Each structure stands twice: as C-alpha cells, then as structure tokens.
Short mmCIF file of C-alpha atoms and ligand atoms in Angstrom, two decimals:
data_model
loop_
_atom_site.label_atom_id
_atom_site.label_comp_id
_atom_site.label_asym_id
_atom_site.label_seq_id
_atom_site.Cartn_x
_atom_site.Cartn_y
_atom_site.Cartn_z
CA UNK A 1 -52.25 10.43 23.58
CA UNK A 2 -53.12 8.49 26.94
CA UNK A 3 -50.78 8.69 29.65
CA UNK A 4 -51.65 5.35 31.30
CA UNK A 5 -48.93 3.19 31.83
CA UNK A 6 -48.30 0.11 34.47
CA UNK A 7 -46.55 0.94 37.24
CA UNK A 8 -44.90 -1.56 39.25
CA UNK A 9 -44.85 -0.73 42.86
CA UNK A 10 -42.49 -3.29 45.00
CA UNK A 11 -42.81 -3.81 48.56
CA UNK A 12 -39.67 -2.49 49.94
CA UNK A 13 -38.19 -6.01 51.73
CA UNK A 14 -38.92 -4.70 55.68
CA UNK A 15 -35.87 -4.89 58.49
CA UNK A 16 -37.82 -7.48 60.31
CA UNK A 17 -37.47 -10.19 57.22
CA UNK A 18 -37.20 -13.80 58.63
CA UNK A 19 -37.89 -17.47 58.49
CA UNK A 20 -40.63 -18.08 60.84
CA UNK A 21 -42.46 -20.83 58.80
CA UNK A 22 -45.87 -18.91 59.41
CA UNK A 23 -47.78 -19.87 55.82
CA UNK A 24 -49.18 -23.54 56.09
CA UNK A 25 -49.56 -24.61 51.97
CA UNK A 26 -46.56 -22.40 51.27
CA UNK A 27 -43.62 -24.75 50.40
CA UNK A 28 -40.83 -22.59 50.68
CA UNK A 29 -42.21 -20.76 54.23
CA UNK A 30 -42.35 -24.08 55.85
CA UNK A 31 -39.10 -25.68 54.45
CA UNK A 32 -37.02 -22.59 55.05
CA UNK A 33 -38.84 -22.54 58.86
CA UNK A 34 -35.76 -21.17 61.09
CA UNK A 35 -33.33 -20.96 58.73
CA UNK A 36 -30.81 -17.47 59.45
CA UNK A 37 -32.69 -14.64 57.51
CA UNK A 38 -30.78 -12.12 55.81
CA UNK A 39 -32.41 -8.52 55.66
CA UNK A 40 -30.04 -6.35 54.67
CA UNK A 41 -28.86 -8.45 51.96
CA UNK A 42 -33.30 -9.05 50.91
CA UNK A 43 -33.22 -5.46 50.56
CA UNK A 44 -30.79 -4.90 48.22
CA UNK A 45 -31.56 -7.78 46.37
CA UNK A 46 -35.41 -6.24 45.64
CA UNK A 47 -34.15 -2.67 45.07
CA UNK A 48 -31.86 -3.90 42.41
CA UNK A 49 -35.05 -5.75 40.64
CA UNK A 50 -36.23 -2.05 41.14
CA UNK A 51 -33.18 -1.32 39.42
CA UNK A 52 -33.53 -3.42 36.23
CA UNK A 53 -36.69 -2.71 35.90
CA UNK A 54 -35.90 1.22 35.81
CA UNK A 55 -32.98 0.43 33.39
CA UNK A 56 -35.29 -1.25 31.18
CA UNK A 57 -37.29 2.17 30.74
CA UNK A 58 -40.27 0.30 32.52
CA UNK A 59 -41.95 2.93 35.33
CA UNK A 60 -41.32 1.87 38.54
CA UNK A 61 -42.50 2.63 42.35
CA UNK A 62 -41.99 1.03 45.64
CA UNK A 63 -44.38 0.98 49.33
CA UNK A 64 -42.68 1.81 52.73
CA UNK A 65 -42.14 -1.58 54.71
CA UNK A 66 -44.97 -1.54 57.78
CA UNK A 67 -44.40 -0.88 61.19
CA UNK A 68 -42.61 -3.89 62.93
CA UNK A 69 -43.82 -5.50 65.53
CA UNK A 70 -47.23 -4.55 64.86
CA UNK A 71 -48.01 -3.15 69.00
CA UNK A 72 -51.47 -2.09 67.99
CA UNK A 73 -52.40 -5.79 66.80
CA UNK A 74 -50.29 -7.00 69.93
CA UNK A 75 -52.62 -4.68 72.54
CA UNK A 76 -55.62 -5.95 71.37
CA UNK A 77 -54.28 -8.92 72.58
CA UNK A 78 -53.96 -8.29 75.39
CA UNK A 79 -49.62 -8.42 75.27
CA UNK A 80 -46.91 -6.55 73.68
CA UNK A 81 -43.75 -7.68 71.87
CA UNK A 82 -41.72 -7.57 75.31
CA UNK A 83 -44.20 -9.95 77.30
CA UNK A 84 -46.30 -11.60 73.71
CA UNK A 85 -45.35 -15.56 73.72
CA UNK A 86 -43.31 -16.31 70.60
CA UNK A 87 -45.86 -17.65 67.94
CA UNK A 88 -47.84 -14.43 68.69
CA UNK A 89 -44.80 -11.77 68.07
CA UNK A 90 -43.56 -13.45 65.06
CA UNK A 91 -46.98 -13.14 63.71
CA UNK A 92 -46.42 -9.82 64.77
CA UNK A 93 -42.82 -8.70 63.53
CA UNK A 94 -43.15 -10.33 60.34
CA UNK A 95 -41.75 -8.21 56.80
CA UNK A 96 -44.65 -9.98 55.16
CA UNK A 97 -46.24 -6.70 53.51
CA UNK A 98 -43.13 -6.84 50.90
CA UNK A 99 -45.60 -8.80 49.09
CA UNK A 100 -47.11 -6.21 47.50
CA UNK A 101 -49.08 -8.11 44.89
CA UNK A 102 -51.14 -9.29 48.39
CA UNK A 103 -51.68 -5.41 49.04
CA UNK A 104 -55.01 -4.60 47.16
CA UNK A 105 -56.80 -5.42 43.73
CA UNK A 106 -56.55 -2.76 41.38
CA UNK A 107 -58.83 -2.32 38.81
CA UNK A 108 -57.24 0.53 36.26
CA UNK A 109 -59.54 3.55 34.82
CA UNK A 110 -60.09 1.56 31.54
CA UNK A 111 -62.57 -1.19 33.35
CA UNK A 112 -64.67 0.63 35.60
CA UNK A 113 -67.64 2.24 35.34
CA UNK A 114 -66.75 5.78 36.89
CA UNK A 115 -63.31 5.54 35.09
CA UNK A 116 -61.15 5.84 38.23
CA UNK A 117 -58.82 3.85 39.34
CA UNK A 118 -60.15 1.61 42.29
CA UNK A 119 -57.83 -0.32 44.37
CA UNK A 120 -59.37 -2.28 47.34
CA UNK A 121 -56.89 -3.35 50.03
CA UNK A 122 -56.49 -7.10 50.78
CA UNK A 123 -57.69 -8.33 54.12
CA UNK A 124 -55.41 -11.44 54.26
CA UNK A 125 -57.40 -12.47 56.87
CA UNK A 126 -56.50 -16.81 56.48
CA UNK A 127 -52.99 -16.35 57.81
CA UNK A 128 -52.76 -14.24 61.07
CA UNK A 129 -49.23 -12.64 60.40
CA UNK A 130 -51.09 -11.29 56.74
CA UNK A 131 -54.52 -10.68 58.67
CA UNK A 132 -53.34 -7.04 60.47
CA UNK A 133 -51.32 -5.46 57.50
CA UNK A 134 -53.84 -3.89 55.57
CA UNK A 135 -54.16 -0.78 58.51
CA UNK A 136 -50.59 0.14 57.72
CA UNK A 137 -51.21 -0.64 53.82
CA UNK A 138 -54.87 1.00 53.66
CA UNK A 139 -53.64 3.83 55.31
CA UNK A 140 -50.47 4.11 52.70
CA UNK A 141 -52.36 3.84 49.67
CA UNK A 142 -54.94 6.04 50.38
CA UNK A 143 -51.32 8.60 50.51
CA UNK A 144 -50.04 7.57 47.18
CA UNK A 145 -53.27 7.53 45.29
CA UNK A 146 -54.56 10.18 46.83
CA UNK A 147 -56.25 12.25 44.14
CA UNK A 148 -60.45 11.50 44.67
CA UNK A 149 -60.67 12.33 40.37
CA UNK A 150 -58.19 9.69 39.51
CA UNK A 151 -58.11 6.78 42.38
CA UNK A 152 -60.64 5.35 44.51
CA UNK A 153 -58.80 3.37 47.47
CA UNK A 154 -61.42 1.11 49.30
CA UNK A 155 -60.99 -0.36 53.13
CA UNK A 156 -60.82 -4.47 52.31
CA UNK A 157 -63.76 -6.90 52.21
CA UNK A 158 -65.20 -7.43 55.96
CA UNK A 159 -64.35 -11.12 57.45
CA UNK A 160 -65.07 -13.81 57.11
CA UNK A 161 -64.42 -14.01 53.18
CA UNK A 162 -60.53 -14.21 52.67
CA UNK A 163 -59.16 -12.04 50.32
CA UNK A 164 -55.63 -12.19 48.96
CA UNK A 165 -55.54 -8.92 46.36
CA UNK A 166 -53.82 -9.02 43.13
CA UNK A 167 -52.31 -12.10 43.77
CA UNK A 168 -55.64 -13.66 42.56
CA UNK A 169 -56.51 -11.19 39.93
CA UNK A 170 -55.61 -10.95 35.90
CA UNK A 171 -56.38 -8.65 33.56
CA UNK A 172 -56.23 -9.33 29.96
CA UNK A 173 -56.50 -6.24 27.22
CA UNK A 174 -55.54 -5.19 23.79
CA UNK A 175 -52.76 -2.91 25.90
CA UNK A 176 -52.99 -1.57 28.73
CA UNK A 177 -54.67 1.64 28.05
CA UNK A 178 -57.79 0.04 26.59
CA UNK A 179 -60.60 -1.70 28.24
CA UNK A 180 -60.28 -5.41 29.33
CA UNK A 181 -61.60 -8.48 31.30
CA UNK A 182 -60.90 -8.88 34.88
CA UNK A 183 -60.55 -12.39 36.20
CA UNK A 184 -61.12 -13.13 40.15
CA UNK A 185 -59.71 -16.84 40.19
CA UNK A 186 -60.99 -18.01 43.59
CA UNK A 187 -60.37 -21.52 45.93
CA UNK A 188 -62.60 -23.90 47.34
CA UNK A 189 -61.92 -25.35 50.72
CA UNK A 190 -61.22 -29.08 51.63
CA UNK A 191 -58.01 -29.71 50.23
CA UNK A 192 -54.79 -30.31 52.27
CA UNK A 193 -54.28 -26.59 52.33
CA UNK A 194 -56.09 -23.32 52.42
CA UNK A 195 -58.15 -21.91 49.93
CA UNK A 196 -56.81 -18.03 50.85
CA UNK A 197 -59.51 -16.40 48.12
CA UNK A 198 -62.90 -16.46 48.73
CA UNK A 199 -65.33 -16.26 46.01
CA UNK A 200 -67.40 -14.38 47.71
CA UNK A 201 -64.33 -11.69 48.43
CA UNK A 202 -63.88 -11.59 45.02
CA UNK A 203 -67.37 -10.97 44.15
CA UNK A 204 -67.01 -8.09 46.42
CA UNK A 205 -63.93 -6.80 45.08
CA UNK A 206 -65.41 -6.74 42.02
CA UNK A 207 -68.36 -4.55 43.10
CA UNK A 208 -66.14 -2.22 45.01
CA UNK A 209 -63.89 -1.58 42.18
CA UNK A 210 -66.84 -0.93 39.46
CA UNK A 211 -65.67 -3.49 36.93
CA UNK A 212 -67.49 -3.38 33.89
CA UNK A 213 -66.43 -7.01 32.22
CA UNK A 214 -65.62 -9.79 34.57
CA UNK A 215 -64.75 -13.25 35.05
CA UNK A 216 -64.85 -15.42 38.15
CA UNK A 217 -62.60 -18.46 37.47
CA UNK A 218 -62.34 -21.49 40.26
CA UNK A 219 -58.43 -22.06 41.04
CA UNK A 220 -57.73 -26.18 40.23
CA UNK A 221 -57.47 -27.91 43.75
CA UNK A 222 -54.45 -30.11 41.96
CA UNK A 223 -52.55 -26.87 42.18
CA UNK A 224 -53.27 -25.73 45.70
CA UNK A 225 -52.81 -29.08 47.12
CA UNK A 226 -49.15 -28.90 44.82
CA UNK A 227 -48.40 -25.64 46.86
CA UNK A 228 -49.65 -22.99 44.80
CA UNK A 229 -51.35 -20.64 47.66
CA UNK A 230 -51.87 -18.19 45.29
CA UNK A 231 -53.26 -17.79 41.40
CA UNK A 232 -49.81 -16.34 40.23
CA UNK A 233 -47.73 -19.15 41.43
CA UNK A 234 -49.27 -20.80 38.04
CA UNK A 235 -50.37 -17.99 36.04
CA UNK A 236 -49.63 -14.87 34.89
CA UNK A 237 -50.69 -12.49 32.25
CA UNK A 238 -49.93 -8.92 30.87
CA UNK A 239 -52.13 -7.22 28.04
CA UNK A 240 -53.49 -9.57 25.95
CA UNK A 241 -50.80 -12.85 26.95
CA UNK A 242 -52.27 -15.27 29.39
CA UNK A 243 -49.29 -17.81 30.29
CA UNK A 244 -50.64 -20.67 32.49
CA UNK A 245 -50.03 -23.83 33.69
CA UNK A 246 -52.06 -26.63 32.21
CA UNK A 247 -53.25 -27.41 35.94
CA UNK A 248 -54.05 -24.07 36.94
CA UNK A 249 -57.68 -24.08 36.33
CA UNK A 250 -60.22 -26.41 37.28
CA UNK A 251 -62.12 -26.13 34.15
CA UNK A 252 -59.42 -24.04 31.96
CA UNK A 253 -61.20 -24.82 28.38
CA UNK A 254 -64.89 -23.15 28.96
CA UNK A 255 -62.04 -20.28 30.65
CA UNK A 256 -60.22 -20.02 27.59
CA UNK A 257 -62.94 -19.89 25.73
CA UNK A 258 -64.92 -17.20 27.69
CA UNK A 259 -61.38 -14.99 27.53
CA UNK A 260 -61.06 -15.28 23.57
CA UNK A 261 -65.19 -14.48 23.37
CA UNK A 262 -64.67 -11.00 25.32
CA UNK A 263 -60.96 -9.95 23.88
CA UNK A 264 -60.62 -11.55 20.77
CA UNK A 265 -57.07 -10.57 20.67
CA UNK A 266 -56.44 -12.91 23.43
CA UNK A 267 -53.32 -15.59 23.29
CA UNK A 268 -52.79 -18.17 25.84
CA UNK A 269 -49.88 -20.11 25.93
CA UNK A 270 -50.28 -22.91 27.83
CA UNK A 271 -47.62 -24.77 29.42
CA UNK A 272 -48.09 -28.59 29.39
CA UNK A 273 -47.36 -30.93 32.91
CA UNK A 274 -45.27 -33.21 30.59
CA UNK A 275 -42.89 -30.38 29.67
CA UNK A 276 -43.06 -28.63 33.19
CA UNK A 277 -44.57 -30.44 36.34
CA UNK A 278 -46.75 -28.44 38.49
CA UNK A 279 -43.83 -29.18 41.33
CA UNK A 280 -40.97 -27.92 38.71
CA UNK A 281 -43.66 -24.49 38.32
CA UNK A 282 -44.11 -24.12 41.67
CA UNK A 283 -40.61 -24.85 42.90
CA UNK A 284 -39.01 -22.76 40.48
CA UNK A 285 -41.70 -19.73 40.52
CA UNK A 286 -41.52 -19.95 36.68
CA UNK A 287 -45.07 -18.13 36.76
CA UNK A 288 -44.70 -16.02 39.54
CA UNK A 289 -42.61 -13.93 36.80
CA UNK A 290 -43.38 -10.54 35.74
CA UNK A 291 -44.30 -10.68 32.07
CA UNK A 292 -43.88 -6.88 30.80
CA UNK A 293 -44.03 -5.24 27.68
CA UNK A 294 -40.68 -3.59 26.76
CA UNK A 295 -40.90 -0.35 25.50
CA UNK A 296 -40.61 0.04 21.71
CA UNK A 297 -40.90 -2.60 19.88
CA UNK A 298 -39.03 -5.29 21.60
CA UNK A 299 -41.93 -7.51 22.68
CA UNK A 300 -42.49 -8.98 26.23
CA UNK A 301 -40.15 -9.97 28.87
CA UNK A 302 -40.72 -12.34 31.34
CA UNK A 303 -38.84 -11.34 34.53
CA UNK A 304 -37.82 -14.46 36.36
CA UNK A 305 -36.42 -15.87 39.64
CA UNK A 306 -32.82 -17.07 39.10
CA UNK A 307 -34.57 -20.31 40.55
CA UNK A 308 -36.18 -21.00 37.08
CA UNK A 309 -32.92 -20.94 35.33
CA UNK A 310 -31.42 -23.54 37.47
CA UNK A 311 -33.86 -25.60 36.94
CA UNK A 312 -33.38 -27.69 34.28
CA UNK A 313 -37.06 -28.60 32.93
CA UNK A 314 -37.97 -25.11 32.99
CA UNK A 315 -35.42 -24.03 31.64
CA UNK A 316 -35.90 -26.33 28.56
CA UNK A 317 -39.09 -25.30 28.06
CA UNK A 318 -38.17 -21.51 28.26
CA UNK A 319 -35.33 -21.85 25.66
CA UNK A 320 -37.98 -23.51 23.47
CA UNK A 321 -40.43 -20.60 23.96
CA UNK A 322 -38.50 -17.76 23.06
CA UNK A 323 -37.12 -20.14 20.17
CA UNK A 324 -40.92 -20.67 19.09
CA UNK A 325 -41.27 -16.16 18.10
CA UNK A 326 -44.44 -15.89 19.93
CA UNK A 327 -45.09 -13.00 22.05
CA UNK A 328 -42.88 -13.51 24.69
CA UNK A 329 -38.82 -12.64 23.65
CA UNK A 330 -36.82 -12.35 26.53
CA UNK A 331 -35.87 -13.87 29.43
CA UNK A 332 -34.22 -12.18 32.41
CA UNK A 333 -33.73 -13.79 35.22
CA UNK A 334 -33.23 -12.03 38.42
CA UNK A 335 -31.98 -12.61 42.18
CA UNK A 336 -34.36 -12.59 45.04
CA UNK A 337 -33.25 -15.48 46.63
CA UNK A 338 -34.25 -14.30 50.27
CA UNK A 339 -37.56 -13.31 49.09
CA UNK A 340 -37.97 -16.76 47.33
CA UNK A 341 -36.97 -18.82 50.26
CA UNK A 342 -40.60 -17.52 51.86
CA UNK A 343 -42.12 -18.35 48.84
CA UNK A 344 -42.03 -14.90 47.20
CA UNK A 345 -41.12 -14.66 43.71
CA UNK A 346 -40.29 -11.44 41.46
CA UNK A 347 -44.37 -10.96 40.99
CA UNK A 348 -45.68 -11.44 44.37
CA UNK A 349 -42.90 -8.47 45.29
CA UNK A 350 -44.86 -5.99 42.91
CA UNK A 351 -48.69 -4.47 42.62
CA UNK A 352 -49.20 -3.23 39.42
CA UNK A 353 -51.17 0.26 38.83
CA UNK A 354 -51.94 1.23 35.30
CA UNK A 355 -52.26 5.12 35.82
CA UNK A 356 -50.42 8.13 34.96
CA UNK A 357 -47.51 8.65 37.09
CA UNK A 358 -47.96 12.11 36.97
CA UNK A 359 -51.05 11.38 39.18
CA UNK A 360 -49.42 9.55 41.66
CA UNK A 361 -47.66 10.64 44.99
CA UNK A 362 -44.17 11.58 43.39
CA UNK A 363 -43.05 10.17 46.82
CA UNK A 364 -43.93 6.53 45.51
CA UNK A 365 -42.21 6.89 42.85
CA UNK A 366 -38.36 5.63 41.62
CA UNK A 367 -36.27 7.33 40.48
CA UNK A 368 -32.33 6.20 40.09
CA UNK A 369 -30.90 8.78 42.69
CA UNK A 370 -33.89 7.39 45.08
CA UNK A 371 -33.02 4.13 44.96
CA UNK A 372 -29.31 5.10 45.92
CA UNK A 373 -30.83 6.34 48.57
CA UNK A 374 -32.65 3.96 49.53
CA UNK A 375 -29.96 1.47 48.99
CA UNK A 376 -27.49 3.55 51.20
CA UNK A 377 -30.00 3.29 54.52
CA UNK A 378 -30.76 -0.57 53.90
CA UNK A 379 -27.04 -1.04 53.96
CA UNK A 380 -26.44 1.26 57.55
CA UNK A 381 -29.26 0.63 59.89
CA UNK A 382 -31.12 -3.02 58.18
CA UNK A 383 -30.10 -5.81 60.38
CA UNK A 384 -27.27 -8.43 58.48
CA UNK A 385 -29.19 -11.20 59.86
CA UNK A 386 -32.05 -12.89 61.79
CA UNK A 387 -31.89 -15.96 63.24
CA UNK A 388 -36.18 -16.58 64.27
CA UNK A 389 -35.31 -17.81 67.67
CA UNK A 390 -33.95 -14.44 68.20
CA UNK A 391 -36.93 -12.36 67.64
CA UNK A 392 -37.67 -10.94 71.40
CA UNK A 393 -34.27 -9.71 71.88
CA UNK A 394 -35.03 -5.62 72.45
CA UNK A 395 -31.72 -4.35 71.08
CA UNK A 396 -32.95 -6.33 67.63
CA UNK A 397 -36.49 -4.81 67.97
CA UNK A 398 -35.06 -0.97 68.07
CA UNK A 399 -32.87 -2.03 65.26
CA UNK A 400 -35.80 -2.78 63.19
CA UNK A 401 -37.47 0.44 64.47
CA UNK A 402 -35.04 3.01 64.06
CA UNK A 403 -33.99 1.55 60.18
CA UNK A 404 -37.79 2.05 58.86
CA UNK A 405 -38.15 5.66 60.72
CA UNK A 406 -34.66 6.35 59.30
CA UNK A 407 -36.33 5.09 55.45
CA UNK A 408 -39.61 6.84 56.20
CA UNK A 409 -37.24 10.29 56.28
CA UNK A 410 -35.28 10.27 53.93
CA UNK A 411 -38.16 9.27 51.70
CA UNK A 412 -40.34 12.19 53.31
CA UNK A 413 -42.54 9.80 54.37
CA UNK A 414 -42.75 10.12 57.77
CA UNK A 415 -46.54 10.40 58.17
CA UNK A 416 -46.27 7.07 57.96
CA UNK A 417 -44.47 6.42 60.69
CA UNK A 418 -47.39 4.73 62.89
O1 SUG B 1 -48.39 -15.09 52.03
N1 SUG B 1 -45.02 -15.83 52.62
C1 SUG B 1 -46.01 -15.16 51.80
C2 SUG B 1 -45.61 -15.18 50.36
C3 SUG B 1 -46.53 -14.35 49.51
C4 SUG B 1 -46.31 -14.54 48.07
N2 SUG B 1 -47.16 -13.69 47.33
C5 SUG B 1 -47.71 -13.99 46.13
N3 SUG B 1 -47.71 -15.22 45.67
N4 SUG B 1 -48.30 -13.07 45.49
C6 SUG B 1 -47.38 -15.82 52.01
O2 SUG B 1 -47.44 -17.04 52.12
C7 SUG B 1 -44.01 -16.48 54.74
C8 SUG B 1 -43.67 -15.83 56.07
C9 SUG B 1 -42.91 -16.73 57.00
O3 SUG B 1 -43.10 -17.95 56.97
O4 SUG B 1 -42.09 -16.19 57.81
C10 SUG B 1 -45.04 -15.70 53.96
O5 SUG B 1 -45.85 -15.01 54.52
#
C-alpha cells in the first residue's frame, strides 16, 4: 500500500505581521496599506485552519515564522533596523514567509525521474520584502526534508528570472500517489503590474525538480492586470479537479485540451465571468481555496475564506456547484481575515508535500497537543497589534524576537534560530 499522502504545511503567521502596503498588483496589500495589524489574533486565526484541517483527518504540518527584521539582509546594506530608513526595515521586518505556498515548488516522488521528492525554494526576487526569505526558508526545508533517499531540497533559481514557488504550480493526477502533469503557469511583462513568474524560472524549476510530464501554461494578462499576482488567485486544482476561472489562461482551450490528452481522467470545471467576475474571484479569494480530498469517501472540499461566503455572486455560484454532484461536495469556509487583508487566502498560507509523513522531520509535523502549544505562546509573547508607523520602536522589535525564539523552543527547533 503507498504511504504518500499530501501534507499541508502552513506558514506559521510571524510576530512581525503588518500592513505595510509593500506588494504593488496586490489589491488587498495596497488597500489595507497602514491599517493596525493584528498578530496575535493572525496567529490564532491560521493555527485554527491548522486545526480544521487536523479534525478533518487531513495530515497537517506547519514552518517556523523567519527571523524578523532580517539584520543579515539589512548589513549588506549597509544599515541595521535601529539606523535602516523606514521603507528599507519594513521590507525587512515583514511576516511575509507565512505564505508558504511562495516557499518552494515541490514536485512529489510520483513525477520525477529519480523518484524523490524535489522541492526548489522560491527566490521571490520581484518584491524586495519576498526577495531575502528563501535563506531562512532554504535553510528550514533542507531540516524537515532532510532524508537525501526521499527529498531533494534545491537552493532557488539564480536572478534575474522571478520565481514565485507553488503559487504558480498545479499538479493534476488520477490521486495523488500516481504519476501526473505538472503545470508552470508563467507571466509576461508589460501590463499595469508585475509578472512575478518567469518562464524561464519555471523552465528551471522544472529541470531542477526532474519532472517527467510537464506543461508550461502563459497566465492571461486580463487576470494580472485584475489583481491576480499569482496563478492560485484564479485557479486551483487537487488530483485530477482543475477549478479555474474562465480568464485565467491566456489560451485556456489548447490548455484544456493538452491536460485531458496526458490524464484522461482530467475534469475542469470552469467558472464563467458572467456567473463570477474576475474582481468578485479575486476579491473574495474564491480560488485561492484549498480543494482537498476528504478521507473516505466523502469527495472534495473546498476550504474557503469566509470572504467568499459574504460575497454574494460567489456564493451563488458555490451553492449551485455543490447542488450540480460533481466532484466537489463541501464547502467550508474558514477565518483568516488578517491574512486576507494582505492578500493571503487559505491556499497561499499552505505548501503542499505529497510524501510519507513518516519521512518527514516529526518536528514539522501537527499534532493536536502541538498546536495547543503553539497556540499557548502566540497568545503570551505575539504582539496584540501593529500599527506600521510603529515599526522602529526597539521595545516592539525584542517583542518580535523573543516570541519566535520562545516558538523555536518549545517546538525544539532552535537550530533555527538565525
Ligand atoms: O506576495 N502579500 C503577499 C501575499 C502572498 C499570497 N500568496 C499566494 N497567492 N500564494 C504577496 O503579495 C503583502 C505584505 C505587505 O504589504 O505588508 C504581501 O507580501
């Protein structure tokens, strides 16, 4: 019987969480821009997804937030975070690796060519408070998929060729276990906004991680111009379910029809811009879901933002869904309102690994007594609040220290420290 399964792992939601409008083409980062942050509260409300997700009998780890304000990035500067002018140390102090679906693309056993797990770390090099995590995130993965006969963890693709991880990436399969397509959607620069992915990255990835069946799809422009800085912001897909937005693609039929020729098992439900505008998608997160396959025989699940129930359109279309018995049966919406608010929905808070946990760091993994744990030093030492004009003040900066060393030990994870 194979072991593999997916694990989620969710960026724990770092003490430093704020509002410093830092992602041009992000909506909800440059709307929210100075509002009062709430980290203690962000915290909480990602370790009870964790939570849910546990209780669902789904297998579930987490990362370690970085190390806040990043000093190393500050001193090759030429500052630090006492003396660093403000743009520069809230590009430094920002929680921004609790996007874990930005850590690394991970290409599971099943598609590669050595049948080993490869996961290449994200260099997030087109925003500059992204651009220095994957140091602190290389250096954690390579301690939670540590074992050389199961994982390969590679350093990310070199500048100048952005790369934005699993964010960007799909994988469609009979089930998770068996062999599937990869698809690299990519951008292409000259709209309003960035284009973060960068064929070329992707091309790369794809090398790196041995991937035996691939597909390199271009990202519509329509939908990064509407806001969508990333692939799953209109997409998202789990075995062999692609759910997409009928903008998503810029040339979605010869897609679709490429998907069905390699996994014939392949269903696509497309949702149409009459029934749900790409705003109403991309203000509501609708596909920045986490569609998961229940254990049993209950179907799939899409995991949503508590945004996509209030909003009505979406919500229409969702009812009719589930009404229509197709693969997708439940709905469960889910509160991670302070995440949202900087434009990071249930997915982007989770990479997904399909291994066997047993394989894994055990130290990675959730467990309900750890996340009690966890919960009980978010709610002592992570600050109640930010406010972004605030950032410099040194009693707020120890703060933020001392509540990740306290995490890192009671997780026996100190090694991570810097
Ligand atoms: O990179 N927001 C993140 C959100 C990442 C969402 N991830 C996925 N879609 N997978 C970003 O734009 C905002 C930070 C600020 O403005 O303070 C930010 O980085």
């Amino acid at each position: 019987m194979s072991t593999l399964v997916e694990i989620n792992f969710d960026g724990i939601i770092g003490p430093s969480h704020n509002y410093a409008g830092l992602s041009l083409g992000n909506i909800a980062s440059s709307t929210n821009a100075g509002a009062t942050a709430y980290p203690r509260e962000a915290a909480l409300q990602g370790i009870a997804k964790m939570r849910h997700n546990l209780d669902l009998g789904l297998a579930q780890g987490f990362f370690m937030p970085l190390d806040r304000p990043n000093e190393r990035w500050l001193a090759a500067l030429g500052t630090d975070s006492i003396l660093a002018p403000r743009h520069l140390l809230s590009n430094a102090i920002s929680a921004s690796s609790m996007w874990a679906a930005n850590a690394a693309t991970v290409s599971p056993a099943p598609d590669t060519i050595d049948e080993r797990c490869h996961l290449t770390v994200a260099n997030l090099q087109t925003m500059p408070h992204r651009s220095h995590e994957w140091t602190g995130t290389l250096k954690q993965l390579r301690l939670a998929f540590a074992d050389p006969a199961h994982f390969a963890v590679h350093a990310p693709v070199p500048p100048p060729f952005g790369d934005e991880g699993a964010a960007n990436h799909m994988r469609i399969c009979a089930s998770h276990e068996s062999a599937g397509v990869e698809i690299f959607v990519y951008g292409v620069a000259g709209g309003p906004f960035p284009a973060r992915q960068h064929i070329e990255a992707s091309r790369a990835v794809s090398r790196l991680n041995e991937t035996q069946s691939v597909l390199f799809v271009q990202q519509s422009g329509q939908a990064i111009a509407a806001g969508a800085f990333h692939n799953d912001v209109v997409a998202v897909a789990n075995e062999h379910v692609l759910f997409a937005h009928e903008q998503a693609f810029e040339d979605a039929a010869s897609f679709y029809q490429d998907l069905r020729d390699r996994v014939p098992e392949t269903e696509i439900i497309v949702v149409p811009a009459d029934k749900v505008s790409l705003k109403d998608a991309i203000a509501s997160y609708l596909f920045n879901a986490q569609l998961v396959t229940l254990p049993g025989d209950d179907g799939m699940a899409l995991i949503l933002p508590t945004e996509a129930r209030d909003n009505a359109p979406v919500w229409s279309y969702l009812q009719e869904l589930i009404a229509g018995n197709g693969p997708i049966r439940k709905l469960l919406p889910v509160d991670v309102r302070q995440s949202m608010a900087n434009g990071g929905g249930p997915a982007c808070l989770r990479l997904r690994v399909v291994a066997d946990p047993e394989k894994v760091d055990e130290r990675f993994l959730a467990t309900p007594r750890k996340l009690d744990e966890i919960t009980k030093i978010v709610a002592e030492y992570w600050p109640k609040s930010i406010d972004p004009g605030a950032l410099s003040d040194p009693e707020l900066i120890s703060a933020i220290r001392q509540a990740r060393s306290k995490l890192l030990g009671t997780c026996r994870l100190s090694e991570l420290a810097d």
